Amino acid sequence: MESEENELTKEANPGLSAHQSAKNDSAGKKDSNNDESSILKSRLSPFIREIAKRKALNITAIDVRELTSYADVIVVVTASSQRQAASIAEHLYTEMKKTGNMPLGVEGLKEGNWALLDFGDIIIHIFNKETCDFYNIEGLWSDAPRLELLDIAEA
């Protein structure tokens, strides 16, 4: 099977050795992953901008595409108080609704300890500081890559 793949590679790229062809394939995957990450960050942008407007203490976007089938990104937001957590959640819900980006589900919007907004491919957890420390969602997904958000939040 492997020799057949090498022969097919040589036929498709007669000037390349099997090693060079494999190297090109992995480079293509890296480019593809970068493209996918850019698309993902673009999709996240409106959410992150609205959250940043409410001065969250911390915003972490966890890329879970390779680890789960129910979402592409889990965003963990830490607020300084219950009131701020509720404010961020309500603001995000209202602003996303205006753009037609309705969540599939919402939990804890008014309480302020922990709000969850499920936008299908993006799940957003908004915690007050104590609740965030207790549940440690970021620790549960410690093996998942983080997405750089600084350029989004500042835009």
CSV table of C-alpha atoms in Angstrom, one decimal:
chain,number,residue,atom,x,y,z
A,1,MET,CA,0.0,0.0,0.0
A,2,GLU,CA,2.8,2.4,1.0
A,3,SER,CA,4.7,1.7,-2.2
A,4,GLU,CA,1.5,2.3,-4.2
A,5,GLU,CA,1.1,5.7,-2.5
A,6,ASN,CA,4.8,6.5,-3.3
A,7,GLU,CA,4.3,5.6,-6.9
A,8,LEU,CA,1.1,7.7,-7.1
A,9,THR,CA,3.0,10.6,-5.6
A,10,LYS,CA,5.9,10.2,-8.1
A,11,GLU,CA,3.4,10.1,-10.9
A,12,ALA,CA,1.7,13.2,-9.7
A,13,ASN,CA,5.0,15.0,-9.0
A,14,PRO,CA,7.7,13.3,-11.1
A,15,GLY,CA,10.4,15.6,-9.9
A,16,LEU,CA,9.8,15.0,-6.2
A,17,SER,CA,11.1,12.1,-4.0
A,18,ALA,CA,8.6,10.5,-1.7
A,19,HIS,CA,10.2,12.3,1.3
A,20,GLN,CA,9.9,15.7,-0.4
A,21,SER,CA,6.3,14.9,-1.4
A,22,ALA,CA,5.5,14.0,2.2
A,23,LYS,CA,7.1,17.1,3.4
A,24,ASN,CA,5.0,19.2,1.0
A,25,ASP,CA,1.9,17.4,2.2
A,26,SER,CA,2.6,18.3,5.8
A,27,ALA,CA,3.4,21.9,4.8
A,28,GLY,CA,0.0,22.0,3.1
A,29,LYS,CA,-1.6,20.8,6.2
A,30,LYS,CA,0.1,23.5,8.3
A,31,ASP,CA,-1.1,26.1,5.8
A,32,SER,CA,-4.5,24.6,5.9
A,33,ASN,CA,-4.5,24.7,9.7
A,34,ASN,CA,-3.4,28.4,9.6
A,35,ASP,CA,-6.2,29.2,7.1
A,36,GLU,CA,-8.7,27.4,9.3
A,37,SER,CA,-7.5,29.2,12.4
A,38,SER,CA,-7.9,32.5,10.5
A,39,ILE,CA,-11.4,31.6,9.6
A,40,LEU,CA,-12.1,30.6,13.1
A,41,LYS,CA,-10.7,33.8,14.5
A,42,SER,CA,-12.8,35.8,12.0
A,43,ARG,CA,-15.9,33.9,13.2
A,44,LEU,CA,-15.0,34.7,16.8
A,45,SER,CA,-14.3,38.4,16.2
A,46,PRO,CA,-17.8,39.8,16.8
A,47,PHE,CA,-18.1,37.8,20.1
A,48,ILE,CA,-14.7,38.8,21.4
A,49,ARG,CA,-15.2,42.5,20.6
A,50,GLU,CA,-18.5,42.7,22.4
A,51,ILE,CA,-17.1,40.8,25.4
A,52,ALA,CA,-14.0,43.2,25.5
A,53,LYS,CA,-16.3,46.2,25.5
A,54,ARG,CA,-17.5,45.1,29.0
A,55,LYS,CA,-14.0,44.9,30.4
A,56,ALA,CA,-13.7,41.2,31.2
A,57,LEU,CA,-10.7,40.3,33.4
A,58,ASN,CA,-9.7,37.4,31.1
A,59,ILE,CA,-10.9,36.0,27.8
A,60,THR,CA,-9.5,32.6,26.6
A,61,ALA,CA,-10.5,30.9,23.4
A,62,ILE,CA,-9.8,27.2,23.3
A,63,ASP,CA,-9.7,25.4,19.9
A,64,VAL,CA,-11.4,22.1,20.5
A,65,ARG,CA,-12.0,21.1,16.8
A,66,GLU,CA,-9.7,18.1,17.1
A,67,LEU,CA,-11.0,17.0,20.5
A,68,THR,CA,-14.8,17.2,20.2
A,69,SER,CA,-17.6,17.2,17.7
A,70,TYR,CA,-20.0,19.5,19.4
A,71,ALA,CA,-18.1,22.8,19.0
A,72,ASP,CA,-15.1,24.3,17.4
A,73,VAL,CA,-14.2,26.8,20.1
A,74,ILE,CA,-14.9,27.2,23.8
A,75,VAL,CA,-14.5,30.7,25.1
A,76,VAL,CA,-14.0,31.2,28.8
A,77,VAL,CA,-14.6,34.7,30.1
A,78,THR,CA,-13.8,35.8,33.7
A,79,ALA,CA,-15.6,38.7,35.2
A,80,SER,CA,-14.7,40.5,38.5
A,81,SER,CA,-18.1,40.1,40.0
A,82,GLN,CA,-21.5,38.5,39.6
A,83,ARG,CA,-22.9,41.8,38.4
A,84,GLN,CA,-20.2,42.1,35.7
A,85,ALA,CA,-20.7,38.5,34.6
A,86,ALA,CA,-24.4,39.0,34.2
A,87,SER,CA,-23.8,42.3,32.4
A,88,ILE,CA,-21.3,40.7,29.9
A,89,ALA,CA,-23.7,37.8,29.2
A,90,GLU,CA,-26.7,40.1,28.7
A,91,HIS,CA,-24.8,42.5,26.5
A,92,LEU,CA,-23.4,39.7,24.4
A,93,TYR,CA,-26.8,38.1,24.0
A,94,THR,CA,-28.4,41.4,23.0
A,95,GLU,CA,-25.7,42.4,20.5
A,96,MET,CA,-25.5,39.0,18.8
A,97,LYS,CA,-29.3,39.0,18.5
A,98,LYS,CA,-29.2,42.3,16.7
A,99,THR,CA,-26.9,40.7,14.1
A,100,GLY,CA,-29.2,37.7,13.7
A,101,ASN,CA,-26.7,35.5,15.5
A,102,MET,CA,-29.1,33.8,17.9
A,103,PRO,CA,-27.7,31.3,20.4
A,104,LEU,CA,-29.0,27.7,20.3
A,105,GLY,CA,-29.2,27.8,24.1
A,106,VAL,CA,-28.7,30.1,27.0
A,107,GLU,CA,-28.2,29.3,30.7
A,108,GLY,CA,-27.7,31.5,33.8
A,109,LEU,CA,-28.0,34.8,32.0
A,110,LYS,CA,-29.3,36.7,35.0
A,111,GLU,CA,-27.7,34.9,37.9
A,112,GLY,CA,-24.1,36.0,37.3
A,113,ASN,CA,-22.2,33.0,38.7
A,114,TRP,CA,-21.9,31.2,35.4
A,115,ALA,CA,-23.7,32.0,32.1
A,116,LEU,CA,-23.4,29.8,29.1
A,117,LEU,CA,-24.3,30.9,25.6
A,118,ASP,CA,-24.2,28.2,23.0
A,119,PHE,CA,-23.8,29.4,19.4
A,120,GLY,CA,-23.3,25.9,18.0
A,121,ASP,CA,-19.7,26.1,16.8
A,122,ILE,CA,-18.8,28.5,19.6
A,123,ILE,CA,-19.7,28.0,23.2
A,124,ILE,CA,-19.1,30.9,25.6
A,125,HIS,CA,-18.8,30.4,29.4
A,126,ILE,CA,-19.0,33.7,31.4
A,127,PHE,CA,-18.0,33.2,35.1
A,128,ASN,CA,-17.4,35.4,38.1
A,129,LYS,CA,-13.9,35.0,39.3
A,130,GLU,CA,-14.6,32.5,42.1
A,131,THR,CA,-16.8,30.2,40.0
A,132,CYS,CA,-14.2,30.3,37.2
A,133,ASP,CA,-11.5,29.2,39.6
A,134,PHE,CA,-13.7,26.5,41.0
A,135,TYR,CA,-14.7,24.9,37.7
A,136,ASN,CA,-11.4,25.4,36.0
A,137,ILE,CA,-12.8,24.9,32.4
A,138,GLU,CA,-9.4,25.9,31.0
A,139,GLY,CA,-7.7,23.1,33.0
A,140,LEU,CA,-10.2,20.6,31.6
A,141,TRP,CA,-9.1,21.5,28.1
A,142,SER,CA,-5.4,21.9,28.9
A,143,ASP,CA,-4.3,19.8,25.9
A,144,ALA,CA,-6.2,22.0,23.5
A,145,PRO,CA,-4.5,24.9,21.7
A,146,ARG,CA,-5.4,28.5,22.6
A,147,LEU,CA,-6.3,31.1,20.0
A,148,GLU,CA,-4.5,34.4,20.2
A,149,LEU,CA,-7.2,37.1,20.8
A,150,LEU,CA,-5.2,40.3,21.4
A,151,ASP,CA,-5.6,41.6,17.9
A,152,ILE,CA,-9.3,40.9,17.9
A,153,ALA,CA,-10.0,42.5,21.3
A,154,GLU,CA,-8.1,45.6,20.4
A,155,ALA,CA,-9.8,46.1,17.0
